[in-house]
N, CA, C and O atoms as a printed pandas DataFrame, in Angstrom:
     atom_number atom_name residue_name chain_id  residue_number  x_coord  y_coord  z_coord
0              1         N          MET        A               1    7.659   -1.729   11.849
1              2        CA          MET        A               1    6.592   -0.847   12.252
2              3         C          MET        A               1    6.714   -0.535   13.748
3              4         O          MET        A               1    6.508    0.598   14.183
4              5         N          GLU        A               2    7.051   -1.560   14.511
5              6        CA          GLU        A               2    7.179   -1.366   15.954
6              7         C          GLU        A               2    8.332   -0.414   16.268
7              8         O          GLU        A               2    8.237    0.398   17.189
8              9         N          LYS        A               3    9.416   -0.513   15.506
9             10        CA          LYS        A               3   10.561    0.384   15.711
10            11         C          LYS        A               3   10.200    1.833   15.397
11            12         O          LYS        A               3   10.904    2.755   15.810
12            13         N          ASN        A               4    9.109    2.033   14.672
13            14        CA          ASN        A               4    8.649    3.376   14.334
14            15         C          ASN        A               4    7.483    3.811   15.213
15            16         O          ASN        A               4    6.721    4.707   14.848
16            17         N          GLY        A               5    7.350    3.170   16.377
17            18        CA          GLY        A               5    6.417    3.632   17.395
18            19         C          GLY        A               5    5.027    3.027   17.401
19            20         O          GLY        A               5    4.180    3.464   18.181
20            21         N          LEU        A               6    4.760    2.040   16.561
21            22        CA          LEU        A               6    3.427    1.459   16.524
22            23         C          LEU        A               6    3.302    0.278   17.484
23            24         O          LEU        A               6    4.271   -0.436   17.742
24            25         N          THR        A               7    2.098    0.088   18.004
25            26        CA          THR        A               7    1.791   -1.056   18.841
26            27         C          THR        A               7    1.318   -2.186   17.933
27            28         O          THR        A               7    0.435   -1.993   17.097
28            29         N          LEU        A               8    1.919   -3.381   18.105
29            30        CA          LEU        A               8    1.550   -4.535   17.292
30            31         C          LEU        A               8    0.790   -5.540   18.139
31            32         O          LEU        A               8    0.896   -5.549   19.365
32            33         N          GLU        A               9    0.017   -6.391   17.462
33            34        CA          GLU        A               9   -0.698   -7.470   18.134
34            35         C          GLU        A               9   -0.474   -8.750   17.345
35            36         O          GLU        A               9   -0.233   -8.711   16.139
36            37         N          ALA        A              10   -0.555   -9.881   18.027
37            38        CA          ALA        A              10   -0.386  -11.181   17.375
38            39         C          ALA        A              10   -1.718  -11.654   16.810
39            40         O          ALA        A              10   -2.747  -11.604   17.484
40            41         N          ARG        A              11   -1.681  -12.114   15.564
41            42        CA          ARG        A              11   -2.862  -12.711   14.949
42            43         C          ARG        A              11   -3.016  -14.131   15.463
43            44         O          ARG        A              11   -2.149  -14.640   16.173
44            45         N          ASN        A              12   -4.127  -14.770   15.101
45            46        CA          ASN        A              12   -4.359  -16.164   15.506
46            47         C          ASN        A              12   -3.278  -17.112   15.002
47            48         O          ASN        A              12   -2.982  -18.120   15.644
48            49         N          ASP        A              13   -2.682  -16.787   13.842
49            50        CA          ASP        A              13   -1.640  -17.652   13.289
50            51         C          ASP        A              13   -0.249  -17.313   13.828
51            52         O          ASP        A              13    0.743  -17.897   13.392
52            53         N          GLY        A              14   -0.169  -16.362   14.784
53            54        CA          GLY        A              14    1.103  -16.001   15.401
54            55         C          GLY        A              14    1.827  -14.850   14.726
55            56         O          GLY        A              14    2.767  -14.292   15.292
56            57         N          ARG        A              15    1.401  -14.485   13.518
57            58        CA          ARG        A              15    2.036  -13.360   12.831
58            59         C          ARG        A              15    1.603  -12.053   13.481
59            60         O          ARG        A              15    0.515  -11.962   14.049
60            61         N          LEU        A              16    2.466  -11.040   13.392
61            62        CA          LEU        A              16    2.153   -9.743   13.972
62            63         C          LEU        A              16    1.450   -8.844   12.968
63            64         O          LEU        A              16    1.655   -8.947   11.759
64            65         N          ARG        A              17    0.619   -7.962   13.499
65            66        CA          ARG        A              17   -0.026   -6.940   12.674
66            67         C          ARG        A              17   -0.183   -5.687   13.528
67            68         O          ARG        A              17   -0.096   -5.737   14.755
68            69         N          VAL        A              18   -0.413   -4.568   12.857
69            70        CA          VAL        A              18   -0.597   -3.303   13.555
70            71         C          VAL        A              18   -1.934   -3.346   14.288
71            72         O          VAL        A              18   -2.956   -3.723   13.715
72            73         N          ASP        A              19   -1.914   -2.959   15.555
73            74        CA          ASP        A              19   -3.137   -2.881   16.356
74            75         C          ASP        A              19   -3.799   -1.541   16.042
75            76         O          ASP        A              19   -3.389   -0.503   16.561
76            77         N          LYS        A              20   -4.823   -1.570   15.194
77            78        CA          LYS        A              20   -5.471   -0.335   14.736
78            79         C          LYS        A              20   -6.222    0.384   15.846
79            80         O          LYS        A              20   -6.508    1.575   15.718
80            81         N          ASP        A              21   -6.549   -0.308   16.929
81            82        CA          ASP        A              21   -7.216    0.334   18.063
82            83         C          ASP        A              21   -6.241    1.121   18.937
83            84         O          ASP        A              21   -6.652    2.011   19.681
84            85         N          GLN        A              22   -4.959    0.797   18.848
85            86        CA          GLN        A              22   -3.946    1.420   19.701
86            87         C          GLN        A              22   -3.099    2.470   18.963
87            88         O          GLN        A              22   -2.264    3.131   19.581
88            89         N          ASN        A              23   -3.308    2.626   17.658
89            90        CA          ASN        A              23   -2.496    3.540   16.851
90            91         C          ASN        A              23   -3.397    4.467   16.051
91            92         O          ASN        A              23   -4.422    4.036   15.525
92            93         N          ASP        A              24   -3.019    5.744   15.955
93            94        CA          ASP        A              24   -3.818    6.690   15.174
94            95         C          ASP        A              24   -3.368    6.678   13.713
95            96         O          ASP        A              24   -2.279    6.204   13.392
96            97         N          ASP        A              25   -4.227    7.209   12.828
97            98        CA          ASP        A              25   -3.956    7.198   11.388
98            99         C          ASP        A              25   -2.658    7.905   11.033
99           100         O          ASP        A              25   -1.912    7.426   10.179
100          101         N          ALA        A              26   -2.374    9.034   11.669
101          102        CA          ALA        A              26   -1.160    9.785   11.349
102          103         C          ALA        A              26    0.085    8.976   11.698
103          104         O          ALA        A              26    1.038    8.944   10.920
104          105         N          SER        A              27    0.086    8.322   12.855
105          106        CA          SER        A              27    1.237    7.500   13.259
106          107         C          SER        A              27    1.414    6.317   12.316
107          108         O          SER        A              27    2.537    5.984   11.938
108          109         N          MET        A              28    0.296    5.675   11.930
109          110        CA          MET        A              28    0.385    4.542   11.015
110          111         C          MET        A              28    0.890    5.001    9.645
111          112         O          MET        A              28    1.711    4.323    9.026
112          113         N          GLY        A              29    0.404    6.142    9.174
113          114        CA          GLY        A              29    0.852    6.668    7.884
114          115         C          GLY        A              29    2.338    6.984    7.887
115          116         O          GLY        A              29    3.043    6.690    6.922
116          117         N          SER        A              30    2.806    7.573    8.955
117          118        CA          SER        A              30    4.223    7.900    9.074
118          119         C          SER        A              30    5.078    6.640    9.100
119          120         O          SER        A              30    6.096    6.572    8.411
120          121         N          ALA        A              31    4.682    5.645    9.884
121          122        CA          ALA        A              31    5.438    4.392    9.975
122          123         C          ALA        A              31    5.426    3.656    8.636
123          124         O          ALA        A              31    6.451    3.114    8.222
124          125         N          GLU        A              32    4.287    3.629    7.961
125          126        CA          GLU        A              32    4.197    2.966    6.663
126          127         C          GLU        A              32    5.140    3.627    5.665
127          128         O          GLU        A              32    5.820    2.944    4.899
128          129         N          ALA        A              33    5.180    4.961    5.675
129          130        CA          ALA        A              33    6.063    5.679    4.755
130          131         C          ALA        A              33    7.526    5.349    5.024
131          132         O          ALA        A              33    8.317    5.233    4.088
132          133         N          LYS        A              34    7.893    5.196    6.298
133          134        CA          LYS        A              34    9.279    4.879    6.652
134          135         C          LYS        A              34    9.647    3.438    6.319
135          136         O          LYS        A              34   10.825    3.132    6.135
136          137         N          CYS        A              35    8.672    2.559    6.241
137          138        CA          CYS        A              35    8.948    1.131    6.044
138          139         C          CYS        A              35    8.732    0.659    4.608
139          140         O          CYS        A              35    8.932   -0.522    4.325
140          141         N          VAL        A              36    8.338    1.526    3.708
141          142        CA          VAL        A              36    7.989    1.111    2.347
142          143         C          VAL        A              36    9.156    0.404    1.653
143          144         O          VAL        A              36    8.927   -0.478    0.825
144          145         N          ASP        A              37   10.399    0.771    1.972
145          146        CA          ASP        A              37   11.552    0.129    1.342
146          147         C          ASP        A              37   11.726   -1.324    1.771
147          148         O          ASP        A              37   12.478   -2.066    1.139
148          149         N          LEU        A              38   11.052   -1.734    2.820
149          150        CA          LEU        A              38   11.185   -3.098    3.326
150          151         C          LEU        A              38   10.221   -4.073    2.661
151          152         O          LEU        A              38   10.293   -5.278    2.903
152          153         N          LEU        A              39    9.318   -3.561    1.823
153          154        CA          LEU        A              39    8.380   -4.439    1.124
154          155         C          LEU        A              39    9.129   -5.350    0.163
155          156         O          LEU        A              39   10.122   -4.921   -0.426
156          157         N          PRO        A              40    8.691   -6.586   -0.014
157          158        CA          PRO        A              40    9.397   -7.502   -0.916
158          159         C          PRO        A              40    9.261   -7.072   -2.366
159          160         O          PRO        A              40    8.263   -6.472   -2.764
160          161         N          ASP        A              41   10.283   -7.389   -3.144
161          162        CA          ASP        A              41   10.265   -7.115   -4.574
162          163         C          ASP        A              41    9.375   -8.150   -5.241
163          164         O          ASP        A              41    9.503   -9.345   -4.977
164          165         N          VAL        A              42    8.487   -7.703   -6.091
165          166        CA          VAL        A              42    7.565   -8.615   -6.769
166          167         C          VAL        A              42    7.839   -8.677   -8.272
167          168         O          VAL        A              42    6.927   -8.871   -9.075
168          169         N          ALA        A              43    9.102   -8.508   -8.632
169          170        CA          ALA        A              43    9.478   -8.470  -10.049
170          171         C          ALA        A              43    9.109   -9.752  -10.791
171          172         O          ALA        A              43    8.846   -9.708  -11.993
172          173         N          SER        A              44    9.085  -10.874  -10.111
173          174        CA          SER        A              44    8.790  -12.134  -10.776
174          175         C          SER        A              44    7.358  -12.598  -10.516
175          176         O          SER        A              44    7.085  -13.798  -10.483
176          177         N          ALA        A              45    6.464  -11.662  -10.335
177          178        CA          ALA        A              45    5.084  -11.999  -10.006
178          179         C          ALA        A              45    4.386  -12.718  -11.159
179          180         O          ALA        A              45    4.647  -12.447  -12.332
180          181         N          ALA        A              46    3.509  -13.622  -10.803
181          182        CA          ALA        A              46    2.700  -14.336  -11.782
182          183         C          ALA        A              46    1.588  -13.415  -12.280
183          184         O          ALA        A              46    1.267  -12.424  -11.623
184          185         N          PRO        A              47    1.000  -13.730  -13.428
185          186        CA          PRO        A              47   -0.106  -12.910  -13.909
186          187         C          PRO        A              47   -1.233  -12.836  -12.875
187          188         O          PRO        A              47   -1.550  -13.819  -12.205
188          189         N          ALA        A              48   -1.815  -11.672  -12.765
189          190        CA          ALA        A              48   -2.895  -11.452  -11.807
190          191         C          ALA        A              48   -4.246  -11.632  -12.503
191          192         O          ALA        A              48   -4.360  -11.412  -13.709
192          193         N          PRO        A              49   -5.257  -12.028  -11.748
193          194        CA          PRO        A              49   -6.602  -12.108  -12.326
194          195         C          PRO        A              49   -7.047  -10.727  -12.809
195          196         O          PRO        A              49   -6.710   -9.705  -12.210
196          197         N          GLY        A              50   -7.802  -10.717  -13.890
197          198        CA          GLY        A              50   -8.267   -9.452  -14.469
198          199         C          GLY        A              50   -9.028   -8.592  -13.486
199          200         O          GLY        A              50   -8.900   -7.368  -13.518
200          201         N          ALA        A              51   -9.819   -9.197  -12.609
201          202        CA          ALA        A              51  -10.585   -8.429  -11.627
202          203         C          ALA        A              51   -9.653   -7.705  -10.662
203          204         O          ALA        A              51   -9.928   -6.576  -10.257
204          205         N          PHE        A              52   -8.552   -8.354  -10.293
205          206        CA          PHE        A              52   -7.587   -7.727   -9.396
206          207         C          PHE        A              52   -6.959   -6.510  -10.077
207          208         O          PHE        A              52   -6.863   -5.439   -9.477
208          209         N          VAL        A              53   -6.531   -6.679  -11.334
209          210        CA          VAL        A              53   -5.907   -5.575  -12.072
210          211         C          VAL        A              53   -6.894   -4.415  -12.186
211          212         O          VAL        A              53   -6.497   -3.258  -12.051
212          213         N          ALA        A              54   -8.154   -4.700  -12.429
213          214        CA          ALA        A              54   -9.170   -3.642  -12.519
214          215         C          ALA        A              54   -9.294   -2.884  -11.199
215          216         O          ALA        A              54   -9.434   -1.661  -11.192
216          217         N          LYS        A              55   -9.244   -3.613  -10.082
217          218        CA          LYS        A              55   -9.329   -2.964   -8.769
218          219         C          LYS        A              55   -8.108   -2.095   -8.503
219          220         O          LYS        A              55   -8.230   -1.015   -7.925
220          221         N          VAL        A              56   -6.933   -2.556   -8.920
221          222        CA          VAL        A              56   -5.723   -1.756   -8.714
222          223         C          VAL        A              56   -5.771   -0.511   -9.600
223          224         O          VAL        A              56   -5.280    0.545   -9.200
224          225         N          ARG        A              57   -6.353   -0.617  -10.795
225          226        CA          ARG        A              57   -6.536    0.569  -11.647
226          227         C          ARG        A              57   -7.416    1.591  -10.936
227          228         O          ARG        A              57   -7.131    2.788  -10.971
228          229         N          LYS        A              58   -8.487    1.125  -10.290
229          230        CA          LYS        A              58   -9.365    2.034   -9.545
230          231         C          LYS        A              58   -8.610    2.676   -8.388
231          232         O          LYS        A              58   -8.786    3.864   -8.116
232          233         N          PHE        A              59   -7.769    1.900   -7.707
233          234        CA          PHE        A              59   -6.945    2.440   -6.630
234          235         C          PHE        A              59   -6.037    3.552   -7.173
235          236         O          PHE        A              59   -5.950    4.631   -6.587
236          237         N          SER        A              60   -5.366    3.281   -8.294
237          238        CA          SER        A              60   -4.468    4.271   -8.894
238          239         C          SER        A              60   -5.219    5.544   -9.265
239          240         O          SER        A              60   -4.729    6.649   -9.036
240          241         N          ALA        A              61   -6.401    5.387   -9.834
241          242        CA          ALA        A              61   -7.209    6.560  -10.201
242          243         C          ALA        A              61   -7.590    7.355   -8.952
243          244         O          ALA        A              61   -7.547    8.585   -8.965
244          245         N          CYS        A              62   -7.957    6.669   -7.889
245          246        CA          CYS        A              62   -8.314    7.334   -6.634
246          247         C          CYS        A              62   -7.123    8.122   -6.089
247          248         O          CYS        A              62   -7.283    9.261   -5.649
248          249         N          VAL        A              63   -5.934    7.525   -6.114
249          250        CA          VAL        A              63   -4.733    8.201   -5.622
250          251         C          VAL        A              63   -4.492    9.472   -6.439
251          252         O          VAL        A              63   -4.190   10.525   -5.876
252          253         N          ARG        A              64   -4.625    9.376   -7.763
253          254        CA          ARG        A              64   -4.431   10.564   -8.615
254          255         C          ARG        A              64   -5.462   11.640   -8.307
255          256         O          ARG        A              64   -5.136   12.826   -8.261
256          257         N          GLU        A              65   -6.706   11.223   -8.096
257          258        CA          GLU        A              65   -7.781   12.180   -7.797
258          259         C          GLU        A              65   -7.604   12.853   -6.441
259          260         O          GLU        A              65   -8.203   13.896   -6.179
260          261         N          ASN        A              66   -6.788   12.265   -5.588
261          262        CA          ASN        A              66   -6.593   12.786   -4.241
262          263         C          ASN        A              66   -5.220   13.426   -4.042
263          264         O          ASN        A              66   -4.667   13.395   -2.943
264          265         N          GLY        A              67   -4.676   14.007   -5.112
265          266        CA          GLY        A              67   -3.495   14.838   -4.972
266          267         C          GLY        A              67   -2.175   14.280   -5.464
267          268         O          GLY        A              67   -1.165   14.981   -5.402
268          269         N          PHE        A              68   -2.139   13.050   -5.948
269          270        CA          PHE        A              68   -0.891   12.469   -6.431
270          271         C          PHE        A              68   -1.049   12.161   -7.919
271          272         O          PHE        A              68   -1.127   11.001   -8.324
272          273         N          SER        A              69   -1.097   13.232   -8.729
273          274        CA          SER        A              69   -1.419   13.120  -10.151
274          275         C          SER        A              69   -0.435   12.274  -10.948
275          276         O          SER        A              69   -0.775   11.814  -12.038
276          277         N          GLU        A              70    0.762   12.057  -10.442
277          278        CA          GLU        A              70    1.767   11.283  -11.175
278          279         C          GLU        A              70    1.758    9.799  -10.823
279          280         O          GLU        A              70    2.591    9.043  -11.325
280          281         N          TYR        A              71    0.823    9.368   -9.962
281          282        CA          TYR        A              71    0.779    7.961   -9.577
282          283         C          TYR        A              71    0.401    7.125  -10.800
283          284         O          TYR        A              71   -0.605    7.408  -11.451
284          285         N          PRO        A              72    1.195    6.099  -11.119
285          286        CA          PRO        A              72    0.970    5.339  -12.360
286          287         C          PRO        A              72   -0.125    4.284  -12.255
287          288         O          PRO        A              72   -0.526    3.875  -11.166
288          289         N          ASP        A              73   -0.594    3.859  -13.423
289          290        CA          ASP        A              73   -1.500    2.721  -13.501
290          291         C          ASP        A              73   -0.698    1.442  -13.277
291          292         O          ASP        A              73    0.520    1.436  -13.455
292          293         N          PRO        A              74   -1.370    0.362  -12.890
293          294        CA          PRO        A              74   -0.669   -0.901  -12.675
294          295         C          PRO        A              74   -0.262   -1.562  -13.984
295          296         O          PRO        A              74   -0.795   -1.257  -15.051
296          297         N          ASP        A              75    0.693   -2.472  -13.872
297          298        CA          ASP        A              75    1.065   -3.312  -15.007
298          299         C          ASP        A              75   -0.173   -4.110  -15.405
299          300         O          ASP        A              75   -0.802   -4.719  -14.540
300          301         N          PRO        A              76   -0.541   -4.126  -16.683
301          302        CA          PRO        A              76   -1.770   -4.810  -17.097
302          303         C          PRO        A              76   -1.741   -6.325  -16.917
303          304         O          PRO        A              76   -2.796   -6.959  -16.950
304          305         N          THR        A              77   -0.574   -6.918  -16.729
305          306        CA          THR        A              77   -0.481   -8.358  -16.538
306          307         C          THR        A              77   -0.418   -8.755  -15.069
307          308         O          THR        A              77   -1.143   -9.646  -14.626
308          309         N          THR        A              78    0.459   -8.083  -14.314
309          310        CA          THR        A              78    0.687   -8.478  -12.921
310          311         C          THR        A              78   -0.115   -7.671  -11.908
311          312         O          THR        A              78   -0.348   -8.128  -10.790
312          313         N          GLY        A              79   -0.536   -6.470  -12.299
313          314        CA          GLY        A              79   -1.222   -5.587  -11.354
314          315         C          GLY        A              79   -0.269   -4.800  -10.480
315          316         O          GLY        A              79   -0.707   -4.018   -9.637
316          317         N          ASP        A              80    1.036   -4.994  -10.667
317          318        CA          ASP        A              80    2.028   -4.268   -9.874
318          319         C          ASP        A              80    2.118   -2.815  -10.322
319          320         O          ASP        A              80    1.945   -2.501  -11.499
320          321         N          VAL        A              81    2.391   -1.936   -9.363
321          322        CA          VAL        A              81    2.542   -0.514   -9.644
322          323         C          VAL        A              81    4.002   -0.153   -9.434
323          324         O          VAL        A              81    4.549   -0.385   -8.356
324          325         N          ASP        A              82    4.638    0.411  -10.453
325          326        CA          ASP        A              82    6.051    0.776  -10.377
326          327         C          ASP        A              82    6.171    2.243   -9.989
327          328         O          ASP        A              82    5.868    3.133  -10.784
328          329         N          VAL        A              83    6.611    2.485   -8.773
329          330        CA          VAL        A              83    6.817    3.857   -8.297
330          331         C          VAL        A              83    8.297    4.068   -7.973
331          332         O          VAL        A              83    8.639    4.730   -6.993
332          333         N          SER        A              84    9.161    3.503   -8.801
333          334        CA          SER        A              84   10.595    3.635   -8.587
334          335         C          SER        A              84   11.117    4.887   -9.274
335          336         O          SER        A              84   10.360    5.641   -9.887
336          337         N          GLY        A              85   12.399    5.091   -9.163
337          338        CA          GLY        A              85   13.046    6.216   -9.814
338          339         C          GLY        A              85   12.766    7.527   -9.116
339          340         O          GLY        A              85   12.604    7.574   -7.896
340          341         N          HIS        A              86   12.709    8.597   -9.903
341          342        CA          HIS        A              86   12.564    9.941   -9.326
342          343         C          HIS        A              86   11.224   10.134   -8.616
343          344         O          HIS        A              86   11.102   11.020   -7.770
344          345         N          GLN        A              87   10.235    9.335   -8.942
345          346        CA          GLN        A              87    8.912    9.472   -8.321
346          347         C          GLN        A              87    8.847    8.846   -6.925
347          348         O          GLN        A              87    7.989    9.218   -6.124
348          349         N          ALA        A              88    9.721    7.923   -6.631
349          350        CA          ALA        A              88    9.608    7.108   -5.420
350          351         C          ALA        A              88    9.493    7.936   -4.141
351          352         O          ALA        A              88    8.693    7.599   -3.269
352          353         N          GLU        A              89   10.260    8.995   -4.011
353          354        CA          GLU        A              89   10.247    9.786   -2.775
354          355         C          GLU        A              89    8.880   10.416   -2.507
355          356         O          GLU        A              89    8.506   10.598   -1.349
356          357         N          LYS        A              90    8.134   10.749   -3.552
357          358        CA          LYS        A              90    6.811   11.354   -3.392
358          359         C          LYS        A              90    5.834   10.394   -2.718
359          360         O          LYS        A              90    4.867   10.819   -2.085
360          361         N          PHE        A              91    6.092    9.114   -2.859
361          362        CA          PHE        A              91    5.173    8.110   -2.340
362          363         C          PHE        A              91    5.654    7.490   -1.026
363          364         O          PHE        A              91    5.154    6.442   -0.617
364          365         N          LYS        A              92    6.613    8.128   -0.369
365          366        CA          LYS        A              92    7.126    7.664    0.919
366          367         C          LYS        A              92    6.786    8.652    2.030
367          368         O          LYS        A              92    7.470    8.708    3.052
368          369         N          THR        A              93    5.736    9.423    1.824
369          370        CA          THR        A              93    5.370   10.443    2.798
370          371         C          THR        A              93    4.152   10.001    3.611
371          372         O          THR        A              93    3.382    9.153    3.161
372          373         N          PRO        A              94    3.979   10.566    4.791
373          374        CA          PRO        A              94    2.773   10.266    5.569
374          375         C          PRO        A              94    1.499   10.672    4.815
375          376         O          PRO        A              94    0.465   10.017    4.941
376          377         N          GLU        A              95    1.581   11.753    4.034
377          378        CA          GLU        A              95    0.415   12.198    3.265
378          379         C          GLU        A              95    0.001   11.137    2.249
379          380         O          GLU        A              95   -1.186   10.861    2.072
380          381         N          PHE        A              96    0.999   10.542    1.580
381          382        CA          PHE        A              96    0.671    9.498    0.620
382          383         C          PHE        A              96    0.105    8.272    1.330
383          384         O          PHE        A              96   -0.854    7.663    0.855
384          385         N          ALA        A              97    0.690    7.916    2.453
385          386        CA          ALA        A              97    0.209    6.743    3.192
386          387         C          ALA        A              97   -1.259    6.918    3.581
387          388         O          ALA        A              97   -2.037    5.967    3.509
388          389         N          LEU        A              98   -1.636    8.120    3.988
389          390        CA          LEU        A              98   -3.040    8.370    4.343
390          391         C          LEU        A              98   -3.942    8.296    3.107
391          392         O          LEU        A              98   -5.054    7.773    3.172
392          393         N          THR        A              99   -3.448    8.826    1.977
393          394        CA          THR        A              99   -4.220    8.746    0.735
394          395         C          THR        A              99   -4.381    7.296    0.306
395          396         O          THR        A              99   -5.465    6.885   -0.110
396          397         N          ALA        A             100   -3.308    6.521    0.405
397          398        CA          ALA        A             100   -3.377    5.102    0.030
398          399         C          ALA        A             100   -4.363    4.364    0.923
399          400         O          ALA        A             100   -5.113    3.511    0.449
400          401         N          LYS        A             101   -4.366    4.681    2.191
401          402        CA          LYS        A             101   -5.297    4.035    3.115
402          403         C          LYS        A             101   -6.733    4.382    2.734
403          404         O          LYS        A             101   -7.603    3.512    2.709
404          405         N          LYS        A             102   -6.973    5.655    2.439
405          406        CA          LYS        A             102   -8.313    6.096    2.036
406          407         C          LYS        A             102   -8.757    5.358    0.767
407          408         O          LYS        A             102   -9.883    4.867    0.691
408          409         N          CYS        A             103   -7.877    5.286   -0.212
409          410        CA          CYS        A             103   -8.231    4.651   -1.485
410          411         C          CYS        A             103   -8.336    3.130   -1.345
411          412         O          CYS        A             103   -9.077    2.492   -2.092
412          413         N          SER        A             104   -7.615    2.558   -0.414
413          414        CA          SER        A             104   -7.670    1.106   -0.202
414          415         C          SER        A             104   -8.999    0.665    0.380
415          416         O          SER        A             104   -9.417   -0.475    0.176
416          417         N          ARG        A             105   -9.659    1.539    1.092
417          418        CA          ARG        A             105  -10.937    1.184    1.711
418          419         C          ARG        A             105  -12.013    0.888    0.671
419          420         O          ARG        A             105  -13.018    0.246    0.977
420          421         N          ALA        A             106  -11.805    1.350   -0.543
421          422        CA          ALA        A             106  -12.803    1.180   -1.592
422          423         C          ALA        A             106  -12.783   -0.210   -2.227
423          424         O          ALA        A             106  -13.690   -0.549   -2.987
424          425         N          TRP        A             107  -11.769   -1.016   -1.930
425          426        CA          TRP        A             107  -11.674   -2.338   -2.548
426          427         C          TRP        A             107  -10.878   -3.277   -1.672
427          428         O          TRP        A             107  -10.117   -2.848   -0.805
428          429         N          THR        A             108  -11.058   -4.544   -1.905
429          430        CA          THR        A             108  -10.296   -5.588   -1.219
430          431         C          THR        A             108   -9.705   -6.482   -2.290
431          432         O          THR        A             108  -10.456   -7.089   -3.053
432          433         N          PRO        A             109   -8.383   -6.584   -2.375
433          434        CA          PRO        A             109   -7.779   -7.400   -3.427
434          435         C          PRO        A             109   -8.133   -8.874   -3.302
435          436         O          PRO        A             109   -8.328   -9.402   -2.207
436          437         N          ALA        A             110   -8.208   -9.518   -4.455
437          438        CA          ALA        A             110   -8.584  -10.934   -4.502
438          439         C          ALA        A             110   -7.369  -11.834   -4.664
439          440         O          ALA        A             110   -7.525  -13.007   -5.005
440          441         N          ARG        A             111   -6.158  -11.322   -4.430
441          442        CA          ARG        A             111   -4.944  -12.128   -4.545
442          443         C          ARG        A             111   -4.502  -12.586   -3.179
443          444         O          ARG        A             111   -5.025  -12.137   -2.159
444          445         N          SER        A             112   -3.541  -13.481   -3.162
445          446        CA          SER        A             112   -3.004  -13.969   -1.892
446          447         C          SER        A             112   -2.302  -12.848   -1.157
447          448         O          SER        A             112   -1.941  -11.840   -1.765
448          449         N          SER        A             113   -2.103  -13.005    0.135
449          450        CA          SER        A             113   -1.486  -11.967    0.948
450          451         C          SER        A             113   -0.033  -11.732    0.585
451          452         O          SER        A             113    0.532  -10.719    0.996
452          453         N          SER        A             114    0.595  -12.619   -0.165
453          454        CA          SER        A             114    1.998  -12.434   -0.520
454          455         C          SER        A             114    2.166  -11.513   -1.714
455          456         O          SER        A             114    3.284  -11.090   -2.006
456          457         N          SER        A             115    1.088  -11.192   -2.410
457          458        CA          SER        A             115    1.184  -10.317   -3.571
458          459         C          SER        A             115    0.163   -9.229   -3.451
459          460         O          SER        A             115   -1.017   -9.432   -3.737
460          461         N          THR        A             116    0.617   -8.060   -3.024
461          462        CA          THR        A             116   -0.264   -6.918   -2.902
462          463         C          THR        A             116    0.267   -5.789   -3.741
463          464         O          THR        A             116    1.466   -5.746   -4.017
464          465         N          PRO        A             117   -0.592   -4.860   -4.162
465          466        CA          PRO        A             117   -0.106   -3.752   -4.968
466          467         C          PRO        A             117    0.854   -2.916   -4.143
467          468         O          PRO        A             117    0.656   -2.753   -2.939
468          469         N          THR        A             118    1.880   -2.390   -4.767
469          470        CA          THR        A             118    2.868   -1.579   -4.098
470          471         C          THR        A             118    2.559   -0.108   -4.358
471          472         O          THR        A             118    2.814    0.397   -5.452
472          473         N          PRO        A             119    2.017    0.571   -3.372
473          474        CA          PRO        A             119    1.746    1.980   -3.559
474          475         C          PRO        A             119    2.986    2.790   -3.532
475          476         O          PRO        A             119    2.929    4.011   -3.677
């Protein structure tokens, strides 16, 4: 993210995060779109709690309602969203990153930080 022009800050645990006070939404959306390939593969994910899967379904519906009609529903067991193949490029744009951010504000996942839905 820093290589794509964002200012980072250290959390209390020493890990870095994007400083939302120092970066605008457009810059964050652009950097997120450029870094999406660096997200870890969650192919071997454990089953997700039903409430989490329901929240990811709502996220997917929100994304579709906001201009990305081909965005898929999550896997009913893991909650993972598969946006690979020919669709992947559509979801690596700053426009998608902004839509994902907007739709993410509507919910907070109940899973650990190591397993998040892949927009």
